[in-house]
Amino acid sequence: MSGTSGSSSLTNASMLSIDERSFCVEFDLRMASRGIFLGDDPLKFAFPILLVQLGLVTFLSATFRLLLKPFRQPTFVADILGGIALGPSFLGHNEEFYRRIFPKESLIVLDVCGLLGILFFTFLVGMRTDVTVIKKAGGLSLVIGITSFCLPMLITRSLAVFLRSDVHMDRNFEFSLYALSYFQSMINFHGIYSILTELNLLNSELGRLALSSSMISTLCGWFFAMVVRTVNDARQGGLSKSLEYLFNAHSLTGKTLKEHYVCTLSLMVFAGILYCEVMGIEIIMGAIFLGMAVPGGPPLGSGLMDKLELFVSAVLLPTFIVNIGLKVDVYGITLSNFGKVELFILCAFLGKVVGAMVPSIYRKFPVVDAFLIGLLMSCQGFIDISFFSQAMSHK
C-alpha cells in the first residue's frame, strides 16, 4: 500500500467475494480526489463515491418518507424503499448509472461501512431496551412469546417438508427452505421496539405486552438457533461454541459522561465483534448483548446516545441501506419462487397473529386488542433484513 497526497491505493489483484458473485479485480480505488481542475474524476475515488452513494440514498429515503407520510408508515419502510430504488431494481438497472455510481472496487468499502452501521444501530437499540421487562413479564407474555415463535415455526417447517418432498423446484431454493422457515418465524424485539417507539405505544399496556412477549420470543429463537448450531457442530466433529458476556456496571450517577467512556464502549463493541468472528458466532450477537448490558439511563446511556446516534443514523446506517438495496433485484425474481416465498411469509404471519391472539382472547382481551398484539408481533425491521443478508452470504 502506498500513499501520496492524502490518497492510497492497492495495486495487487485481489479476489473479492460479494454475496454469490466472485470476480477478480485490480483494486486501484484511491481515497481522495485532487479535484476536477487537476484532471481527476471524483467518481473514481473512494471517499467522493461514498458521499455520492450516501447522498442519493438519503435523498430517496426522504422522498419516500414524504410520499408515505399520509399513510403513517414507519421510517424503516421508506429507508428500505430508498435503498431498493437506488439498486438494480430501479436506478441501478441502467448499466451506465450502476457502473459509475457503484464501481466494483467501491463495493468492499460499502460492505464494511454497512456492517458497522447495522452493528452500531443494534448496539444503540439494545442500549435503549429495558431488559427488566422480561423479569416483570407475566404468564400471558410468556405464553404469547412462546406460541408466537413455535406456531409459525411448526407451520412453515411442515410446509418446507411438503414442498421438498412433493414439489419440483430449483435445488438452491430447496436447500434454503428450512432456513427460510426459521428466519420467517423469528421475532426480533429490536424491530418491535423501534415500531412501538415511532407509534408512541411503548408505554401503553399493549406496547408493554408486545415488547415483553417479543423479548421472550426472541430468546426462544436464539435458543433454537444455538441448539441447531450445536447439533451441526457435533455432526461435523467440532466443538459447540458459546458466547458469554460478563459486565460490572459502575454507577455514574451525578457525573458527567467523559470522552473515555465513549471510546472504551466503542472499543468493546469492536472487541465483541472480533470475538464473534474468531469463535464463528454471528457477529451481530456481540453488539446485541453488549447494548443490552449497558445501562440505558443518564449519564452513560443518554450521553452515548447524544454522541453516537447522529453519526450512526446519518452516516453508517444509510450505507447499510444502500448495501441492502444493491442485493434486491426484482428483475431476477421468478414467478414460481415468488409464489413459494410469499406462501412462507403468509404462513409465518398468520402463525404469529394466531399465536398471539389465542392466549390474549383466552385471558379476556378484546378481539381488536388481541389482533393488534398479533400485528405488532409480526413486525420486522433492520435486524431481520441483516439476518437475511448474512444468510445470503453463507449461501
Short mmCIF file of C-alpha atoms in Angstrom, two decimals:
data_model
loop_
_atom_site.label_atom_id
_atom_site.label_comp_id
_atom_site.label_asym_id
_atom_site.label_seq_id
_atom_site.Cartn_x
_atom_site.Cartn_y
_atom_site.Cartn_z
CA MET A 1 0.00 0.00 0.00
CA SER A 2 1.37 3.42 -0.87
CA GLY A 3 0.06 6.85 -0.01
CA THR A 4 0.58 10.07 -1.98
CA SER A 5 -1.06 13.47 -1.44
CA GLY A 6 -3.58 12.11 1.04
CA SER A 7 -4.61 9.19 -1.18
CA SER A 8 -3.93 5.47 -1.01
CA SER A 9 -4.24 2.63 -3.46
CA LEU A 10 -3.97 -1.12 -3.50
CA THR A 11 -2.26 -2.34 -6.65
CA ASN A 12 -2.30 -6.09 -6.11
CA ALA A 13 -5.05 -8.08 -7.77
CA SER A 14 -7.47 -9.41 -5.18
CA MET A 15 -10.23 -11.97 -5.26
CA LEU A 16 -13.31 -10.27 -3.85
CA SER A 17 -16.43 -12.20 -2.87
CA ILE A 18 -19.58 -10.12 -2.68
CA ASP A 19 -22.60 -12.31 -1.88
CA GLU A 20 -22.68 -15.02 -4.53
CA ARG A 21 -20.61 -13.06 -7.05
CA SER A 22 -16.87 -13.65 -7.26
CA PHE A 23 -14.69 -11.59 -9.53
CA CYS A 24 -11.02 -10.79 -9.95
CA VAL A 25 -10.24 -7.09 -9.99
CA GLU A 26 -7.17 -4.90 -9.72
CA PHE A 27 -8.07 -2.83 -6.68
CA ASP A 28 -6.94 0.67 -7.62
CA LEU A 29 -9.54 2.85 -5.91
CA ARG A 30 -7.69 5.76 -4.35
CA MET A 31 -9.05 7.58 -1.33
CA ALA A 32 -9.37 11.29 -2.15
CA SER A 33 -9.58 13.26 -5.39
CA ARG A 34 -7.31 16.24 -6.13
CA GLY A 35 -10.25 17.96 -7.89
CA ILE A 36 -11.57 18.35 -11.40
CA PHE A 37 -9.20 21.25 -12.13
CA LEU A 38 -6.24 18.88 -11.85
CA GLY A 39 -7.91 16.36 -14.15
CA ASP A 40 -9.28 13.93 -11.55
CA ASP A 41 -12.70 12.31 -11.91
CA PRO A 42 -14.18 12.37 -8.36
CA LEU A 43 -16.27 9.26 -9.10
CA LYS A 44 -13.08 7.22 -9.39
CA PHE A 45 -12.06 7.84 -5.78
CA ALA A 46 -13.33 6.02 -2.67
CA PHE A 47 -14.41 8.95 -0.48
CA PRO A 48 -16.29 11.03 -3.11
CA ILE A 49 -18.11 7.95 -4.45
CA LEU A 50 -19.18 7.01 -0.90
CA LEU A 51 -20.53 10.54 -0.38
CA VAL A 52 -22.50 10.32 -3.65
CA GLN A 53 -23.97 6.95 -2.64
CA LEU A 54 -24.97 8.24 0.81
CA GLY A 55 -26.40 11.45 -0.65
CA LEU A 56 -28.53 9.59 -3.17
CA VAL A 57 -29.97 7.10 -0.69
CA THR A 58 -30.68 9.87 1.84
CA PHE A 59 -32.50 11.91 -0.81
CA LEU A 60 -34.53 8.89 -1.98
CA SER A 61 -35.38 7.85 1.59
CA ALA A 62 -36.53 11.40 2.42
CA THR A 63 -38.65 11.41 -0.74
CA PHE A 64 -40.33 8.13 0.20
CA ARG A 65 -40.91 9.38 3.75
CA LEU A 66 -42.70 12.41 2.32
CA LEU A 67 -44.79 10.27 -0.03
CA LEU A 68 -45.68 7.74 2.67
CA LYS A 69 -46.37 10.31 5.40
CA PRO A 70 -50.16 10.37 4.76
CA PHE A 71 -50.17 6.57 5.27
CA ARG A 72 -48.27 6.87 8.58
CA GLN A 73 -45.70 4.28 7.55
CA PRO A 74 -42.63 3.80 9.81
CA THR A 75 -39.37 5.34 8.59
CA PHE A 76 -37.91 1.86 8.18
CA VAL A 77 -40.21 1.25 5.20
CA ALA A 78 -39.18 4.48 3.46
CA ASP A 79 -35.48 3.82 4.10
CA ILE A 80 -35.59 0.34 2.61
CA LEU A 81 -37.60 1.54 -0.40
CA GLY A 82 -34.96 4.25 -0.92
CA GLY A 83 -32.20 1.63 -0.95
CA ILE A 84 -34.13 -0.60 -3.36
CA ALA A 85 -34.82 2.35 -5.68
CA LEU A 86 -31.08 3.08 -5.83
CA GLY A 87 -30.21 -0.54 -6.60
CA PRO A 88 -30.64 -2.69 -9.73
CA SER A 89 -34.42 -2.76 -9.32
CA PHE A 90 -34.78 0.87 -10.46
CA LEU A 91 -31.98 3.42 -10.99
CA GLY A 92 -29.23 0.81 -10.89
CA HIS A 93 -30.94 -1.11 -13.69
CA ASN A 94 -29.30 1.40 -16.01
CA GLU A 95 -25.89 -0.16 -16.66
CA GLU A 96 -24.08 3.15 -17.11
CA PHE A 97 -25.52 4.55 -13.87
CA TYR A 98 -24.62 1.38 -11.98
CA ARG A 99 -21.09 1.31 -13.40
CA ARG A 100 -20.44 4.94 -12.48
CA ILE A 101 -22.08 5.04 -9.03
CA PHE A 102 -21.27 1.50 -7.89
CA PRO A 103 -17.89 0.52 -9.37
CA LYS A 104 -16.81 -2.94 -8.24
CA GLU A 105 -13.91 -1.51 -6.25
CA SER A 106 -16.31 0.55 -4.08
CA LEU A 107 -18.42 -2.43 -3.02
CA ILE A 108 -15.92 -3.62 -0.42
CA VAL A 109 -15.90 -0.15 1.22
CA LEU A 110 -19.70 -0.12 1.16
CA ASP A 111 -19.84 -3.60 2.71
CA VAL A 112 -17.60 -2.63 5.64
CA CYS A 113 -19.41 0.66 6.34
CA GLY A 114 -22.81 -1.03 6.07
CA LEU A 115 -21.81 -3.74 8.51
CA LEU A 116 -20.58 -1.14 11.00
CA GLY A 117 -23.86 0.71 10.52
CA ILE A 118 -26.13 -2.21 11.43
CA LEU A 119 -23.86 -3.26 14.31
CA PHE A 120 -23.84 0.17 15.96
CA PHE A 121 -27.56 0.60 15.23
CA THR A 122 -28.19 -2.72 17.02
CA PHE A 123 -25.95 -1.65 19.90
CA LEU A 124 -27.87 1.62 20.39
CA VAL A 125 -31.30 -0.04 20.19
CA GLY A 126 -30.17 -2.69 22.66
CA MET A 127 -28.97 0.04 24.99
CA ARG A 128 -32.41 1.69 24.92
CA THR A 129 -34.16 -1.57 25.74
CA ASP A 130 -35.15 -2.25 29.32
CA VAL A 131 -34.24 -5.91 29.83
CA THR A 132 -36.02 -5.93 33.21
CA VAL A 133 -39.25 -6.16 31.19
CA ILE A 134 -38.54 -9.90 30.88
CA LYS A 135 -38.40 -10.25 34.68
CA LYS A 136 -41.66 -8.34 35.04
CA ALA A 137 -43.40 -10.29 32.27
CA GLY A 138 -46.46 -12.15 33.44
CA GLY A 139 -47.80 -15.51 32.37
CA LEU A 140 -49.58 -14.03 29.33
CA SER A 141 -46.34 -12.52 27.93
CA LEU A 142 -44.60 -15.85 28.43
CA VAL A 143 -47.32 -17.80 26.62
CA ILE A 144 -47.58 -15.28 23.75
CA GLY A 145 -43.81 -15.18 23.34
CA ILE A 146 -43.54 -18.97 23.08
CA THR A 147 -46.58 -19.58 20.87
CA SER A 148 -45.73 -16.68 18.54
CA PHE A 149 -42.46 -18.41 17.69
CA CYS A 150 -43.39 -22.09 17.93
CA LEU A 151 -46.65 -21.97 15.93
CA PRO A 152 -45.26 -20.25 12.80
CA MET A 153 -42.16 -22.44 13.09
CA LEU A 154 -44.31 -25.57 13.12
CA ILE A 155 -46.43 -24.38 10.18
CA THR A 156 -43.55 -23.23 7.96
CA ARG A 157 -41.42 -26.27 8.82
CA SER A 158 -44.27 -28.55 7.79
CA LEU A 159 -44.68 -26.53 4.61
CA ALA A 160 -40.95 -26.91 3.87
CA VAL A 161 -41.14 -30.69 4.32
CA PHE A 162 -44.15 -30.86 1.98
CA LEU A 163 -42.57 -28.70 -0.72
CA ARG A 164 -39.26 -30.58 -0.63
CA SER A 165 -40.96 -33.96 -0.96
CA ASP A 166 -43.81 -33.24 -3.39
CA VAL A 167 -42.92 -30.14 -5.43
CA HIS A 168 -40.21 -29.84 -8.08
CA MET A 169 -38.10 -26.71 -7.59
CA ASP A 170 -34.68 -25.19 -8.04
CA ARG A 171 -32.11 -27.05 -5.90
CA ASN A 172 -30.67 -23.86 -4.35
CA PHE A 173 -34.16 -22.79 -3.35
CA GLU A 174 -34.95 -26.24 -1.98
CA PHE A 175 -31.76 -26.15 0.09
CA SER A 176 -32.82 -22.81 1.61
CA LEU A 177 -36.35 -23.82 2.68
CA TYR A 178 -35.52 -24.81 6.27
CA ALA A 179 -33.51 -21.62 6.80
CA LEU A 180 -36.37 -19.60 5.30
CA SER A 181 -38.73 -21.28 7.76
CA TYR A 182 -36.60 -20.19 10.71
CA PHE A 183 -36.00 -16.62 9.56
CA GLN A 184 -39.69 -16.01 8.83
CA SER A 185 -40.71 -17.45 12.23
CA MET A 186 -38.07 -15.49 14.14
CA ILE A 187 -39.24 -12.43 16.09
CA ASN A 188 -36.60 -9.77 16.87
CA PHE A 189 -37.66 -7.42 19.64
CA HIS A 190 -35.37 -4.67 18.28
CA GLY A 191 -37.68 -4.12 15.32
CA ILE A 192 -40.79 -4.20 17.50
CA TYR A 193 -39.19 -1.75 19.93
CA SER A 194 -38.49 0.68 17.08
CA ILE A 195 -42.06 0.38 15.76
CA LEU A 196 -43.56 0.93 19.23
CA THR A 197 -41.34 3.98 19.75
CA GLU A 198 -42.39 5.53 16.42
CA LEU A 199 -46.08 4.89 17.11
CA ASN A 200 -45.80 6.24 20.70
CA LEU A 201 -47.12 2.92 22.05
CA LEU A 202 -44.11 1.95 24.14
CA ASN A 203 -45.69 2.95 27.48
CA SER A 204 -49.18 1.67 26.68
CA GLU A 205 -50.50 -1.63 28.01
CA LEU A 206 -50.46 -3.13 24.52
CA GLY A 207 -46.95 -1.84 23.90
CA ARG A 208 -45.54 -3.26 27.13
CA LEU A 209 -47.22 -6.62 26.49
CA ALA A 210 -45.95 -6.77 22.90
CA LEU A 211 -42.39 -5.80 23.90
CA SER A 212 -42.12 -8.31 26.76
CA SER A 213 -43.67 -11.05 24.58
CA SER A 214 -41.28 -10.26 21.71
CA MET A 215 -38.28 -10.47 24.04
CA ILE A 216 -39.34 -13.92 25.18
CA SER A 217 -39.97 -14.97 21.58
CA THR A 218 -36.52 -13.66 20.59
CA LEU A 219 -34.94 -15.76 23.35
CA CYS A 220 -36.81 -18.81 22.03
CA GLY A 221 -35.44 -18.14 18.55
CA TRP A 222 -31.88 -17.70 19.82
CA PHE A 223 -32.16 -20.90 21.88
CA PHE A 224 -33.40 -22.81 18.82
CA ALA A 225 -30.52 -21.44 16.73
CA MET A 226 -28.00 -22.45 19.41
CA VAL A 227 -29.40 -26.00 19.52
CA VAL A 228 -29.24 -26.32 15.72
CA ARG A 229 -25.69 -24.92 15.69
CA THR A 230 -24.61 -27.34 18.42
CA VAL A 231 -26.09 -30.32 16.58
CA ASN A 232 -24.39 -29.29 13.34
CA ASP A 233 -21.07 -28.85 15.13
CA ALA A 234 -21.44 -32.31 16.70
CA ARG A 235 -22.20 -33.87 13.29
CA GLN A 236 -19.08 -32.26 11.85
CA GLY A 237 -16.95 -33.44 14.76
CA GLY A 238 -16.37 -29.92 16.07
CA LEU A 239 -17.00 -28.32 19.42
CA SER A 240 -20.03 -26.19 20.11
CA LYS A 241 -19.24 -22.57 20.68
CA SER A 242 -20.84 -20.21 23.15
CA LEU A 243 -20.66 -16.51 23.83
CA GLU A 244 -20.93 -15.14 27.33
CA TYR A 245 -20.55 -11.52 28.39
CA LEU A 246 -19.89 -10.55 31.97
CA PHE A 247 -20.05 -6.85 32.78
CA ASN A 248 -19.66 -4.88 36.01
CA ALA A 249 -21.95 -1.88 35.94
CA HIS A 250 -20.29 1.02 37.77
CA SER A 251 -22.63 3.76 38.88
CA LEU A 252 -22.00 7.13 37.26
CA THR A 253 -24.95 8.88 38.85
CA GLY A 254 -24.36 12.58 39.21
CA LYS A 255 -21.28 12.56 36.97
CA THR A 256 -20.73 13.95 33.50
CA LEU A 257 -20.02 11.40 30.80
CA LYS A 258 -16.35 11.63 29.89
CA GLU A 259 -14.86 11.02 26.49
CA HIS A 260 -13.01 7.89 27.55
CA TYR A 261 -16.30 6.13 28.32
CA VAL A 262 -17.39 6.60 24.70
CA CYS A 263 -14.02 5.37 23.41
CA THR A 264 -14.00 2.39 25.79
CA LEU A 265 -17.50 1.24 24.88
CA SER A 266 -16.84 1.70 21.16
CA LEU A 267 -13.74 -0.47 21.53
CA MET A 268 -15.84 -3.03 23.44
CA VAL A 269 -18.24 -3.20 20.50
CA PHE A 270 -15.33 -3.89 18.15
CA ALA A 271 -13.88 -6.42 20.61
CA GLY A 272 -17.23 -8.22 20.81
CA ILE A 273 -17.45 -8.32 17.01
CA LEU A 274 -13.89 -9.66 16.76
CA TYR A 275 -14.60 -12.33 19.39
CA CYS A 276 -17.68 -13.48 17.45
CA GLU A 277 -15.66 -13.60 14.23
CA VAL A 278 -12.93 -15.69 15.88
CA MET A 279 -15.40 -18.09 17.52
CA GLY A 280 -17.60 -18.48 14.44
CA ILE A 281 -20.65 -16.81 16.02
CA GLU A 282 -22.93 -14.38 14.19
CA ILE A 283 -21.23 -11.04 14.75
CA ILE A 284 -24.46 -9.14 15.32
CA MET A 285 -24.97 -11.09 18.55
CA GLY A 286 -21.99 -9.36 20.15
CA ALA A 287 -23.48 -5.91 19.53
CA ILE A 288 -26.92 -7.04 20.77
CA PHE A 289 -25.67 -8.43 24.08
CA LEU A 290 -23.30 -5.53 24.72
CA GLY A 291 -26.03 -2.96 24.06
CA MET A 292 -28.41 -4.73 26.45
CA ALA A 293 -25.70 -4.86 29.12
CA VAL A 294 -25.03 -1.10 29.08
CA PRO A 295 -27.30 0.95 31.41
CA GLY A 296 -29.65 2.98 29.23
CA GLY A 297 -30.30 5.85 31.64
CA PRO A 298 -28.29 9.02 32.29
CA PRO A 299 -25.50 9.84 32.22
CA LEU A 300 -23.94 6.84 30.46
CA GLY A 301 -26.81 5.73 28.21
CA SER A 302 -28.12 9.17 27.27
CA GLY A 303 -24.57 10.52 26.86
CA LEU A 304 -23.66 7.74 24.45
CA MET A 305 -26.88 8.36 22.52
CA ASP A 306 -26.03 12.03 22.14
CA LYS A 307 -22.52 11.30 20.89
CA LEU A 308 -23.16 8.30 18.63
CA GLU A 309 -26.76 8.36 17.40
CA LEU A 310 -26.46 11.17 14.85
CA PHE A 311 -23.33 9.71 13.24
CA VAL A 312 -24.83 6.20 13.15
CA SER A 313 -28.23 7.26 11.76
CA ALA A 314 -26.90 9.86 9.29
CA VAL A 315 -23.72 8.17 8.02
CA LEU A 316 -23.32 4.49 8.92
CA LEU A 317 -26.91 3.22 8.67
CA PRO A 318 -27.51 4.68 5.17
CA THR A 319 -24.54 2.64 3.91
CA PHE A 320 -26.29 -0.48 5.18
CA ILE A 321 -29.46 0.59 3.37
CA VAL A 322 -27.52 1.12 0.12
CA ASN A 323 -25.89 -2.28 0.53
CA ILE A 324 -29.26 -3.98 1.01
CA GLY A 325 -30.73 -2.18 -1.99
CA LEU A 326 -27.91 -3.50 -4.20
CA LYS A 327 -28.88 -7.07 -3.27
CA VAL A 328 -32.53 -6.64 -4.30
CA ASP A 329 -33.20 -7.13 -8.00
CA VAL A 330 -36.88 -7.50 -8.83
CA TYR A 331 -35.96 -8.49 -12.38
CA GLY A 332 -34.33 -11.67 -11.06
CA ILE A 333 -37.48 -12.90 -9.32
CA THR A 334 -39.17 -15.89 -10.92
CA LEU A 335 -42.92 -16.34 -10.56
CA SER A 336 -42.54 -19.88 -9.22
CA ASN A 337 -40.12 -18.99 -6.41
CA PHE A 338 -42.01 -15.77 -5.69
CA GLY A 339 -45.21 -17.72 -5.01
CA LYS A 340 -43.47 -20.17 -2.68
CA VAL A 341 -41.70 -17.42 -0.71
CA GLU A 342 -44.91 -15.42 -0.35
CA LEU A 343 -46.64 -18.58 0.90
CA PHE A 344 -43.94 -18.92 3.57
CA ILE A 345 -44.34 -15.27 4.56
CA LEU A 346 -48.13 -15.59 4.75
CA CYS A 347 -47.98 -18.77 6.83
CA ALA A 348 -45.45 -17.27 9.25
CA PHE A 349 -47.53 -14.08 9.53
CA LEU A 350 -50.74 -15.98 10.26
CA GLY A 351 -48.91 -18.20 12.74
CA LYS A 352 -47.65 -15.19 14.68
CA VAL A 353 -51.04 -13.47 14.66
CA VAL A 354 -52.90 -16.61 15.80
CA GLY A 355 -50.15 -17.43 18.32
CA ALA A 356 -50.66 -14.00 19.92
CA MET A 357 -54.45 -13.78 19.57
CA VAL A 358 -55.50 -17.10 21.10
CA PRO A 359 -53.79 -16.61 24.51
CA SER A 360 -54.92 -12.96 24.60
CA ILE A 361 -58.56 -13.80 23.90
CA TYR A 362 -58.38 -16.62 26.45
CA ARG A 363 -57.31 -14.01 29.02
CA LYS A 364 -60.40 -11.89 28.15
CA PHE A 365 -58.63 -9.34 25.94
CA PRO A 366 -60.90 -7.64 23.38
CA VAL A 367 -60.58 -9.25 19.96
CA VAL A 368 -59.35 -5.99 18.38
CA ASP A 369 -56.61 -5.59 21.01
CA ALA A 370 -55.60 -9.24 20.58
CA PHE A 371 -55.38 -8.74 16.81
CA LEU A 372 -53.25 -5.61 17.27
CA ILE A 373 -50.84 -7.55 19.50
CA GLY A 374 -50.60 -10.17 16.75
CA LEU A 375 -49.82 -7.48 14.17
CA LEU A 376 -47.14 -5.98 16.40
CA MET A 377 -45.55 -9.40 16.92
CA SER A 378 -45.38 -9.75 13.12
CA CYS A 379 -43.36 -6.57 12.56
CA GLN A 380 -39.87 -6.85 11.16
CA GLY A 381 -37.03 -4.36 10.86
CA PHE A 382 -33.37 -3.76 10.03
CA ILE A 383 -32.19 -6.67 12.21
CA ASP A 384 -34.33 -9.17 10.31
CA ILE A 385 -33.01 -7.89 6.99
CA SER A 386 -29.47 -8.12 8.35
CA PHE A 387 -30.03 -11.80 9.21
CA PHE A 388 -31.33 -12.46 5.69
CA SER A 389 -28.31 -10.65 4.25
CA GLN A 390 -25.89 -12.75 6.31
CA ALA A 391 -27.78 -15.90 5.32
CA MET A 392 -27.25 -14.91 1.67
CA SER A 393 -23.51 -14.55 2.27
CA HIS A 394 -23.49 -18.08 3.76
CA LYS A 395 -25.48 -19.31 0.73
#
